[in-house]
C-alpha cells in the first residue's frame, strides 16, 4: 500500500505516534488510508450539504475495509462573487484547489482519494488534482438544486439575474423582484440549470470518473446519500485493482467528454476546464477538435438557460448515461474505455434508456444536428472564441453590428442598464481575460441585463472574459489572444462593424489589415496595480484557448 511508507517500519514510529494522537487504532492503521477531499463550507449553497455526503462516503469506505481521512478544499460561489472584485477570485481558485489537494495527498501517502466537490471551479480543480497525483480516485458531487417556482413556472438563478434587467426596463415591479429572490433557489445544491457546476459534474460521468447519477441526482434526494456510500465502497475496489485516473482519463475519454458536452449543451466554461484537466493528464486537447466533434454531434438537450427543463428533469429522463446511450446509436462515443465502475462505458450505459424524449431528444430528432458549443475564429479571435450555440436564438446566429467598446464589465453594465445599448449593437468587453482581469471574470450580469432589457435577440456580447453557464444569447467569450497581451480585441474602436457567423465558426471585425497595423503600432498595455495572489496569477497564467493553465517556466511555454 502507498500508505505503508507513512505508517510502517521503525523509522515511521514517530508518524505512528501522531496517528495515535488522532485516535486511530492499530486496526485502522493496517487498512488502506483513503483521503476524502471535502469541499464543505457555509457560503456556497451547493456545498452546505457536503457534510452529509462526507459522512456517507466515510461509512462506505469503512464498510469496504478502508480508513477514511477527511481534509478540506476551498470553493468560491460564483453567484455571490458575480459583478464585483470577488469574481476575479473565482477561476484562480481552480489552481489553488489542485495545488493544495496535491500537497495533502502526497504529504500523507494516501492509498486512494474520494473527491467531494460541487460548484464551479471546485470540480475542475479536483479533476486536475486527480490527474496530477494519479492515485486511485473517484468523484461524488453534492448534486444539483431543485428548480424554483415563480408565478407558475420553473425558474433558476439565471431567471434571477435577468429579473434585475427586467426591473430596470420597467417590465416587473420591486415586489416581483423580491418574489424571485425568495423562490428561485429553493434548496441546497448546485444551481438548477446546465451551468458550469452541473456541466462539469455531468462530464465526470462522461470522463468515467463518477458513478451513474453523479451529475444529475438532486442534492436533496436520499438517493444522493446512497450514491455517496457506493462511491466510498467503490474506491476500495479501485485501490485493490490499482485503477488510476490516467488509466481512465485518456485522450479518447476526453473526446467522449467533448461529445457529451455538445449533446448536453454544457456551459462554455467546459471549453476552459477540459483542456486544463487534459493538460494534467498528459493529453494535448486542442480546441480545434471541438468544431469537428460538434459538426457530427446532435444537440439533444435544452436545459436552462437554453430551454425550459432543469437538472431534475434530466435526472428523471435517465441522466447522462441515457444521453450517452442515444449518442451510441450513431457510434459517436468510444465505448471500450475503462471507468471508475471497473467496467467499460458500454457496460455502464447498456440498460440506460431515454425515459423522456422531450428532455433528451432522440438521436434522430435532435434540437439541432450540430453540438451545443462552437469555437469561432477570425481576425478578432485568431486563436479562438467560444459560444454556447444552443442558447443563441436563430436570428442572432448570423449578425453584424457596430461595436460598443468597454474596458471593464462595470462600464458595460452601466451602459446597458442606462439604456445606451440599442438593438443591433455588439457589446465588446475587454481587459477581462485571464491576465487582463486578472482572473477572467464571468459576464453573467451584462448578459442577463441584455436579456432582461429585451435585447437578447438583437444584441451580441463579445469578451476576452468568460460566461457563466447561466448566460444565454449571442455571448462569445474566451476571445484569444486577450486584450492584455495585445490581442486584436484590444484594437477594436467604437463603431467598428463586427461580423458574427456562428454556423461558419467566424468572428471578424470589418477593419483592414493596414488599419489594424496602424492601431497596433499605437497600442499600449493597460496599466495594472496588482498584489497578492492575483499578481502571481497574472504573471503565470496563459490564454483562454489553452485553458488558462499556469505557465511553468521551461515546461509549457
Short mmCIF file of N, CA and C in Angstrom, two decimals, residues 33 112 126 130 185 189 232 314 368-369 412 414 502 523:
data_model
loop_
_atom_site.label_atom_id
_atom_site.label_comp_id
_atom_site.label_asym_id
_atom_site.label_seq_id
_atom_site.Cartn_x
_atom_site.Cartn_y
_atom_site.Cartn_z
N UNK A 33 -5.53 3.73 3.65
CA UNK A 33 -5.95 5.05 4.09
C UNK A 33 -6.48 5.83 2.89
N UNK A 112 -5.79 6.11 -1.71
CA UNK A 112 -6.81 6.49 -2.68
C UNK A 112 -7.47 7.78 -2.23
N UNK A 126 -10.39 19.78 -8.73
CA UNK A 126 -10.14 18.45 -8.16
C UNK A 126 -9.88 17.41 -9.26
N UNK A 130 -6.62 15.15 -9.40
CA UNK A 130 -6.69 13.69 -9.59
C UNK A 130 -5.74 13.23 -10.68
N UNK A 185 -34.10 29.92 -5.80
CA UNK A 185 -33.10 28.98 -5.28
C UNK A 185 -33.66 28.32 -4.02
N UNK A 189 -27.64 22.83 -3.10
CA UNK A 189 -27.23 22.19 -4.35
C UNK A 189 -26.67 23.17 -5.35
N UNK A 232 -17.87 5.53 -1.73
CA UNK A 232 -16.94 5.14 -0.68
C UNK A 232 -16.55 3.68 -0.78
N UNK A 314 -33.61 16.20 -16.27
CA UNK A 314 -32.63 15.34 -16.92
C UNK A 314 -32.42 14.07 -16.11
N UNK A 368 -30.83 20.31 -32.71
CA UNK A 368 -30.09 20.72 -33.89
C UNK A 368 -29.14 19.59 -34.26
N UNK A 369 -28.76 19.49 -35.54
CA UNK A 369 -27.87 18.39 -35.94
C UNK A 369 -26.43 18.59 -35.49
N UNK A 412 -19.74 48.48 -18.93
CA UNK A 412 -20.72 47.89 -19.85
C UNK A 412 -22.09 47.77 -19.18
N UNK A 414 -23.31 49.53 -16.75
CA UNK A 414 -23.91 50.86 -16.60
C UNK A 414 -24.54 51.33 -17.91
N UNK A 502 -21.95 32.29 -36.64
CA UNK A 502 -21.79 31.08 -35.81
C UNK A 502 -21.85 29.81 -36.65
N UNK A 523 -0.75 51.00 -29.85
CA UNK A 523 -1.34 50.36 -28.65
C UNK A 523 -0.33 50.30 -27.51
#
